[in-house]
GROMACS .gro file of N, CA and C in nm:
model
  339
    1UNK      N    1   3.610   2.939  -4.059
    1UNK     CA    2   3.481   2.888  -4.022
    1UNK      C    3   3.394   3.003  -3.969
    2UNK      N    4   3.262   3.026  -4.037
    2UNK     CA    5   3.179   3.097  -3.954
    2UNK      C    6   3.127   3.086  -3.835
    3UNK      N    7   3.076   3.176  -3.774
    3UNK     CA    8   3.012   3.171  -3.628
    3UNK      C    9   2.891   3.043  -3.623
    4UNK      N   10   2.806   3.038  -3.735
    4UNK     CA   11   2.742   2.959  -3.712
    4UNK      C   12   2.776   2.816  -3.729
    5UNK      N   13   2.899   2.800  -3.822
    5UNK     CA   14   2.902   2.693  -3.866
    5UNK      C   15   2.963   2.641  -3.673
    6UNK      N   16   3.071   2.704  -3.621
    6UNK     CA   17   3.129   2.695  -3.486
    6UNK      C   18   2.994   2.677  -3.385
    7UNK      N   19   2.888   2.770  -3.397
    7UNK     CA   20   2.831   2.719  -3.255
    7UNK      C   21   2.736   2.581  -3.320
    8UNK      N   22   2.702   2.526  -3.407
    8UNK     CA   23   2.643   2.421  -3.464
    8UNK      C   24   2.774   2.334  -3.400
    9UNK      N   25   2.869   2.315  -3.442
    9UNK     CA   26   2.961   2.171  -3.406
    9UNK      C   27   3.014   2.184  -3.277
   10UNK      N   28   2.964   2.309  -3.196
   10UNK     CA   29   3.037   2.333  -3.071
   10UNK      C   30   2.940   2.223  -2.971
   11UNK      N   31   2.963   2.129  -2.874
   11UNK     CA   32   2.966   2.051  -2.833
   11UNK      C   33   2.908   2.144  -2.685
   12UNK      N   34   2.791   2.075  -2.587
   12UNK     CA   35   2.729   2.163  -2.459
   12UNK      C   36   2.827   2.085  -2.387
   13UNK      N   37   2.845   2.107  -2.277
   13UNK     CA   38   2.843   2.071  -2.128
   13UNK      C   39   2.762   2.052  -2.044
   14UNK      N   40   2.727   1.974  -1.965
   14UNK     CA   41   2.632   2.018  -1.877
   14UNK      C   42   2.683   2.071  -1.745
   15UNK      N   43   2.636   2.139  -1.703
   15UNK     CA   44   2.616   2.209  -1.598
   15UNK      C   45   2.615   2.156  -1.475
   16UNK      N   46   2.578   2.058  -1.467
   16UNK     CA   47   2.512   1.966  -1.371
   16UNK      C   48   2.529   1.849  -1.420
   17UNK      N   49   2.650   1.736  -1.335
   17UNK     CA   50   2.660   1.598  -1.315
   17UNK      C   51   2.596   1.535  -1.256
   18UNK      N   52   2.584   1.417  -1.263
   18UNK     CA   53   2.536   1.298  -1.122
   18UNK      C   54   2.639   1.238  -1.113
   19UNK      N   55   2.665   1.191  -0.998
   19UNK     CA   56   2.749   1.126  -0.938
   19UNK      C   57   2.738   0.963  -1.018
   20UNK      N   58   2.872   0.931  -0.993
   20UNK     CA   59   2.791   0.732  -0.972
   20UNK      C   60   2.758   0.682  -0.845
   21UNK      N   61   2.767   0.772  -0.734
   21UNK     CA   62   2.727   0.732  -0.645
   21UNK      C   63   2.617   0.718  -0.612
   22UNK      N   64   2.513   0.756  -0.672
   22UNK     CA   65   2.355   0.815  -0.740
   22UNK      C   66   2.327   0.696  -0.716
   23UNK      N   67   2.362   0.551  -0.787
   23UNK     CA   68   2.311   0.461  -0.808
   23UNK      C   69   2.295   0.368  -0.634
   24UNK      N   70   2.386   0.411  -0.595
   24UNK     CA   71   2.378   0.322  -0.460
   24UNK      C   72   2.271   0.423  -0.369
   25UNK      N   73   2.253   0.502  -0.382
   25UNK     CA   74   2.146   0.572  -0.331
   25UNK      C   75   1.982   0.521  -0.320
   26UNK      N   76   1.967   0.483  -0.462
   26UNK     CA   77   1.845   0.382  -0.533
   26UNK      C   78   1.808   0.303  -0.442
   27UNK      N   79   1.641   0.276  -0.366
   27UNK     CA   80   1.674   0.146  -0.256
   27UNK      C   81   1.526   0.085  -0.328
   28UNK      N   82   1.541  -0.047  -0.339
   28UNK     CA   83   1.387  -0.130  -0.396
   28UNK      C   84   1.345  -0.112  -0.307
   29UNK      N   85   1.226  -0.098  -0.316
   29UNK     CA   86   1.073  -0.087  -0.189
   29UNK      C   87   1.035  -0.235  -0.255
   30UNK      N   88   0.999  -0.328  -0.106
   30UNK     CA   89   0.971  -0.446  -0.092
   30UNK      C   90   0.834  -0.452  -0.020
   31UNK      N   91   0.782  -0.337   0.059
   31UNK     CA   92   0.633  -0.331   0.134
   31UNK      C   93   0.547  -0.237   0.100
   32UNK      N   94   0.428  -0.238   0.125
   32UNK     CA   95   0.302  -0.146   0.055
   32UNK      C   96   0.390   0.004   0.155
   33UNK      N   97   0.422   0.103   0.160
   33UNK     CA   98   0.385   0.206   0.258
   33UNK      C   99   0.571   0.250   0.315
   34UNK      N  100   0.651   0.162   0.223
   34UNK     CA  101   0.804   0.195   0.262
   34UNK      C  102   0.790   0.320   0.183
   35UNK      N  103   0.773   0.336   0.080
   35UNK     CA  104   0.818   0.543   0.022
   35UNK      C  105   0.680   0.545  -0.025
   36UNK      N  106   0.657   0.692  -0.007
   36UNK     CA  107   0.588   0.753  -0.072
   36UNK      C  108   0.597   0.858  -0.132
   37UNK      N  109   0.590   0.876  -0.252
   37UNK     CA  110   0.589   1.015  -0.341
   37UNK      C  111   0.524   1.125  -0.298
   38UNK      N  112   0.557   1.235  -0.301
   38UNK     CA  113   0.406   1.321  -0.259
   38UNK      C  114   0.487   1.447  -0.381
   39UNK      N  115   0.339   1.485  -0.480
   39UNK     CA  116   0.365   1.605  -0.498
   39UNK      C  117   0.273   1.722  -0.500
   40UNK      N  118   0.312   1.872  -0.495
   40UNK     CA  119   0.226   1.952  -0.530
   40UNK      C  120   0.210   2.006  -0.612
   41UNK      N  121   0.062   2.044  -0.711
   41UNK     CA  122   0.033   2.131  -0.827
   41UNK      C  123  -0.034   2.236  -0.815
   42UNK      N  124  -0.013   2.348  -0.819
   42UNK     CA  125  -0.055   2.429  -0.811
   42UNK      C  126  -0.087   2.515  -0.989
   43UNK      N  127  -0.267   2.554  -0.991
   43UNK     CA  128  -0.300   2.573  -1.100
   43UNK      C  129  -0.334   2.765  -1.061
   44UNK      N  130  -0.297   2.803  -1.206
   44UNK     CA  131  -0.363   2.936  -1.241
   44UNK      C  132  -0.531   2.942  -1.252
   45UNK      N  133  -0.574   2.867  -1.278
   45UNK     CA  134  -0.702   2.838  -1.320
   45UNK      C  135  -0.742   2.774  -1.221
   46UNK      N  136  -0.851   2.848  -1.123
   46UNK     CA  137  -0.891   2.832  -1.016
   46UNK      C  138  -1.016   2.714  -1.066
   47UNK      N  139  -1.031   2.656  -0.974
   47UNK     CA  140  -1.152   2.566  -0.997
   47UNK      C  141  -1.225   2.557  -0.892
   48UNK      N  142  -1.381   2.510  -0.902
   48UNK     CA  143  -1.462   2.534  -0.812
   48UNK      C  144  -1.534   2.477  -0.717
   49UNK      N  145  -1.530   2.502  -0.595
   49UNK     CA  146  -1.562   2.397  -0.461
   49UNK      C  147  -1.691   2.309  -0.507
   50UNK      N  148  -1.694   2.166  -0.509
   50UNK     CA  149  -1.791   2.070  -0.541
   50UNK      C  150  -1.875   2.114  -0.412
   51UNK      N  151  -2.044   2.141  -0.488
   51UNK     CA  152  -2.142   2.162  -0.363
   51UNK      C  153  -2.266   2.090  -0.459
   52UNK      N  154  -2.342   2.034  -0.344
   52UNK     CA  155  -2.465   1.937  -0.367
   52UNK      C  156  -2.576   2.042  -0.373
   53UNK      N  157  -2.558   2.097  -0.256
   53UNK     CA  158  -2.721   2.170  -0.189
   53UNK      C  159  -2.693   2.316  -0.137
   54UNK      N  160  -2.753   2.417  -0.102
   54UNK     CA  161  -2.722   2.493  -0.028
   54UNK      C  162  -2.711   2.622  -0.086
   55UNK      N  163  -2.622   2.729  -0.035
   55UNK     CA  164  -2.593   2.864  -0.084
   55UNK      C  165  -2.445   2.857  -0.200
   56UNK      N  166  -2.501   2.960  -0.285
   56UNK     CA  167  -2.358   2.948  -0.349
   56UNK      C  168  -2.271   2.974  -0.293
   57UNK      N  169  -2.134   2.913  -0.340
   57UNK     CA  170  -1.979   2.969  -0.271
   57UNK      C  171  -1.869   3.037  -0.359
   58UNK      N  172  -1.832   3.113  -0.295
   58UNK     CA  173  -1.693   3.178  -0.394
   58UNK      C  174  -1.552   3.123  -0.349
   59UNK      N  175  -1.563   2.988  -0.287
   59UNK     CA  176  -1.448   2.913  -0.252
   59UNK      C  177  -1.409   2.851  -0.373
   60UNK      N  178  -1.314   2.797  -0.387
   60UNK     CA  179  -1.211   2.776  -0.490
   60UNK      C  180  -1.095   2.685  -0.465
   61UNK      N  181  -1.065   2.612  -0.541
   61UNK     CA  182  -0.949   2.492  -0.544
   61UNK      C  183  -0.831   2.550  -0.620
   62UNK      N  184  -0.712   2.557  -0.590
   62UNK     CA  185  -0.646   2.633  -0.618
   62UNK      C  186  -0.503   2.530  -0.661
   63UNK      N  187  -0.468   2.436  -0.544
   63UNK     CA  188  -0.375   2.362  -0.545
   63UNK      C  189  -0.402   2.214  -0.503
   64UNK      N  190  -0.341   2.107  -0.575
   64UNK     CA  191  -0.343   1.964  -0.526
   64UNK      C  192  -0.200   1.891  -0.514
   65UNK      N  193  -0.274   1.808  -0.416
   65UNK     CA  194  -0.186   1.754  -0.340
   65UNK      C  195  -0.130   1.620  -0.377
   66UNK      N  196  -0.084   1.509  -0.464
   66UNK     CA  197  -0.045   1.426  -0.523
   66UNK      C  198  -0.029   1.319  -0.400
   67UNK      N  199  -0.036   1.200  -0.400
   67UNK     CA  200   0.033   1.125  -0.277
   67UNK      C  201   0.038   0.962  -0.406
   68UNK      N  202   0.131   0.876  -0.402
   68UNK     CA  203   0.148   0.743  -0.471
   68UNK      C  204   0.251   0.664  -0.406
   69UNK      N  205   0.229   0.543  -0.366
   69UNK     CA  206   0.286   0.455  -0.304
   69UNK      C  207   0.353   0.418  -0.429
   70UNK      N  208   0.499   0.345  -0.397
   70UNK     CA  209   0.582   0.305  -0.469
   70UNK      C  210   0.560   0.161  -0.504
   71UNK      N  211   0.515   0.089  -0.400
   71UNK     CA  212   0.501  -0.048  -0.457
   71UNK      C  213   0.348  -0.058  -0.474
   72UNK      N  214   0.273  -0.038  -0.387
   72UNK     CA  215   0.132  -0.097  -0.404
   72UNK      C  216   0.046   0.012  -0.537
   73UNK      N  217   0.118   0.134  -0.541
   73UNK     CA  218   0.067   0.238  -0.664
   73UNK      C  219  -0.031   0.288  -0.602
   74UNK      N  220  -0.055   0.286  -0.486
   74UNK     CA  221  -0.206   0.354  -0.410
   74UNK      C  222  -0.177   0.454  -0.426
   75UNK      N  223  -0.267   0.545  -0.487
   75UNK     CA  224  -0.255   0.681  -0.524
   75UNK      C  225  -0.380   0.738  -0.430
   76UNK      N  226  -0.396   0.888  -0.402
   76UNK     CA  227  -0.470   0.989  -0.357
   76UNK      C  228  -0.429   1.107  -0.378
   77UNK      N  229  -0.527   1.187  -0.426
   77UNK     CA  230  -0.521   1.344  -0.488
   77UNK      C  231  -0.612   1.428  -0.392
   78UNK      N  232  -0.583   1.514  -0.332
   78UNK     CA  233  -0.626   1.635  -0.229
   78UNK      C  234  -0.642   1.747  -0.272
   79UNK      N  235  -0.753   1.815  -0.310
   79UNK     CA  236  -0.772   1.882  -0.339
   79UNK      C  237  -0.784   2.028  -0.222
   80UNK      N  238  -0.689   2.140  -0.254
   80UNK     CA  239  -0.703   2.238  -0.121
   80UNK      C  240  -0.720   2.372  -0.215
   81UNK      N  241  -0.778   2.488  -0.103
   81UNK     CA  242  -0.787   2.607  -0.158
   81UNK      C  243  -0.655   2.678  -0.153
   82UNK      N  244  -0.574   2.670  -0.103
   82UNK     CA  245  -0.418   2.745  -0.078
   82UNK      C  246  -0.332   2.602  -0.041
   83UNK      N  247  -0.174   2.697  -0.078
   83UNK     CA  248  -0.054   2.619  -0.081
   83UNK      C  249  -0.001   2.642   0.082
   84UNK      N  250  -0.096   2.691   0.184
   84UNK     CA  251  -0.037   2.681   0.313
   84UNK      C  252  -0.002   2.539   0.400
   85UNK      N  253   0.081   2.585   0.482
   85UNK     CA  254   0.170   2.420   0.541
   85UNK      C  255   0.032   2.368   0.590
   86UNK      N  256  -0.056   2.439   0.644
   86UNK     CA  257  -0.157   2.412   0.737
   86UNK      C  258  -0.221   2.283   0.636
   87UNK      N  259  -0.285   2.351   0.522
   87UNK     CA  260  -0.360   2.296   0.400
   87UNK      C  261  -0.259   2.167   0.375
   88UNK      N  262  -0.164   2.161   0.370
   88UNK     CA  263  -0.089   2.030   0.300
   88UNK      C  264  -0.027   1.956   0.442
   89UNK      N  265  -0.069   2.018   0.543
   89UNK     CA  266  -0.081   1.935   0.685
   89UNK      C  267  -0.237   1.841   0.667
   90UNK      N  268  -0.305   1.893   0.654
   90UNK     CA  269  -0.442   1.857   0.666
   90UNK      C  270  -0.451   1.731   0.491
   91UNK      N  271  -0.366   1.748   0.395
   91UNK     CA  272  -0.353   1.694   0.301
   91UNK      C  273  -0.317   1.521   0.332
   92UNK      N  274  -0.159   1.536   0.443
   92UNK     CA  275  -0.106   1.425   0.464
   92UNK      C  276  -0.225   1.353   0.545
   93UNK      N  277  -0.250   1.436   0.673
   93UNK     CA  278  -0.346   1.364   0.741
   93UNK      C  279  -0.466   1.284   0.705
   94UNK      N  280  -0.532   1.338   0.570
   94UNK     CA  281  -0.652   1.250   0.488
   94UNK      C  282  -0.541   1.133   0.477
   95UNK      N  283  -0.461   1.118   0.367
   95UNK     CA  284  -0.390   1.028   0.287
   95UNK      C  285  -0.348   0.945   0.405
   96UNK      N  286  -0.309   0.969   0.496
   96UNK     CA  287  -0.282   0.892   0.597
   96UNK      C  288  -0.365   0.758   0.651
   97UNK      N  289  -0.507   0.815   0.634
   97UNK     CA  290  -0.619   0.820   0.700
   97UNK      C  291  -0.651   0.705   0.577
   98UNK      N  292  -0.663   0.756   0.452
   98UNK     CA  293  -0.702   0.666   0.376
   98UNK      C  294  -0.642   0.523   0.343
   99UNK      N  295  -0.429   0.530   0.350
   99UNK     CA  296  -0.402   0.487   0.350
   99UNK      C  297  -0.439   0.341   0.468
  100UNK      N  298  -0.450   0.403   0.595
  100UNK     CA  299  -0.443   0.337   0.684
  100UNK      C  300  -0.576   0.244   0.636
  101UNK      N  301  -0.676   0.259   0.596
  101UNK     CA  302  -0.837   0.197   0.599
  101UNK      C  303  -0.793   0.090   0.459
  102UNK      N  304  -0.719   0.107   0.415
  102UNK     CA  305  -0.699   0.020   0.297
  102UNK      C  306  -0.533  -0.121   0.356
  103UNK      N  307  -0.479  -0.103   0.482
  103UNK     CA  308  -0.404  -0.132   0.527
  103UNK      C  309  -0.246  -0.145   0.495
  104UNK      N  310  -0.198   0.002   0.467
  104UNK     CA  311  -0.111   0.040   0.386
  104UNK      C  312  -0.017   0.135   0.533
  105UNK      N  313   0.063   0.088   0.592
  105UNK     CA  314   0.155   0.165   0.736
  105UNK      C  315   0.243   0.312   0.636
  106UNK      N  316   0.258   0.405   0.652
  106UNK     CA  317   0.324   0.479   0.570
  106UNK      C  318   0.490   0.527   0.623
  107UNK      N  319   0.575   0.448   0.586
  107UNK     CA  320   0.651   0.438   0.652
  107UNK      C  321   0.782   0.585   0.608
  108UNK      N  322   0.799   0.584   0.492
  108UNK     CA  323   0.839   0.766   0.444
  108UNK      C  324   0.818   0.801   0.341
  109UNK      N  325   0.842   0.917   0.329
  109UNK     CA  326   0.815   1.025   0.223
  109UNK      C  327   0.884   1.051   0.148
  110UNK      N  328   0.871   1.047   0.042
  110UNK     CA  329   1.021   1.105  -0.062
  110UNK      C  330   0.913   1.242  -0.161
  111UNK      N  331   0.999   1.374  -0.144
  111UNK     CA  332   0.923   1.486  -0.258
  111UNK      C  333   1.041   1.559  -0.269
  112UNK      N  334   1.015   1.638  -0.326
  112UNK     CA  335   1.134   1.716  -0.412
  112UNK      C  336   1.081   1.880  -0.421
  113UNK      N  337   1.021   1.963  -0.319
  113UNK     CA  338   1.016   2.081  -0.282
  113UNK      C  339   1.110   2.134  -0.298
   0.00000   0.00000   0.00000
């Protein structure tokens, strides 16, 4: 048998299992604000601070901030100039903020940093 014909019928592995314990991990969300997703995107392609009036700016949007409730789907997107904790401190605190005015308690967080 040739090499190619061998790595064609040769069979992968993966690298990486999941458990079955995975599954008991899984918990249904039953209230608006039990998990929340949060993620971050960060783009190459800078984009540019929304302005009405005034002097131009060389400020720039750089990274966003994702936030989606699991049951109610309330979503909010944050738009920041940098990926600092400060910036995605100030991220949760809107979403918080918004959440709260729509009457949504945010009870945790689930992200994958």
């Amino acid at each position: 048998m040739c090499a190619v014909c061998q790595f064609g019928k040769a069979t992968r592995k993966a690298w990486q299992t999941k458990s079955k314990n995975r599954r008991a991990m899984i918990q249904t969300v039953t209230a608006p604000g039990q998990c929340v997703s949060v993620d971050k995107i960060e783009s190459r392609v800078v984009g540019f601070v929304a302005q009405l009036k005034g002097r131009l700016t060389k400020g720039r949007y750089r990274v966003v901030t994702v936030f989606v409730d699991h049951f109610s789907r309330l979503g909010y997107v944050h738009l920041q100039k940098d990926s600092t904790s400060a910036e995605t401190l100030k991220a949760k605190q809107a979403f918080e903020l918004y959440a709260r005015e729509r009457g949504v308690n945010i009870q945790h967080y689930h992200c994958a940093w």
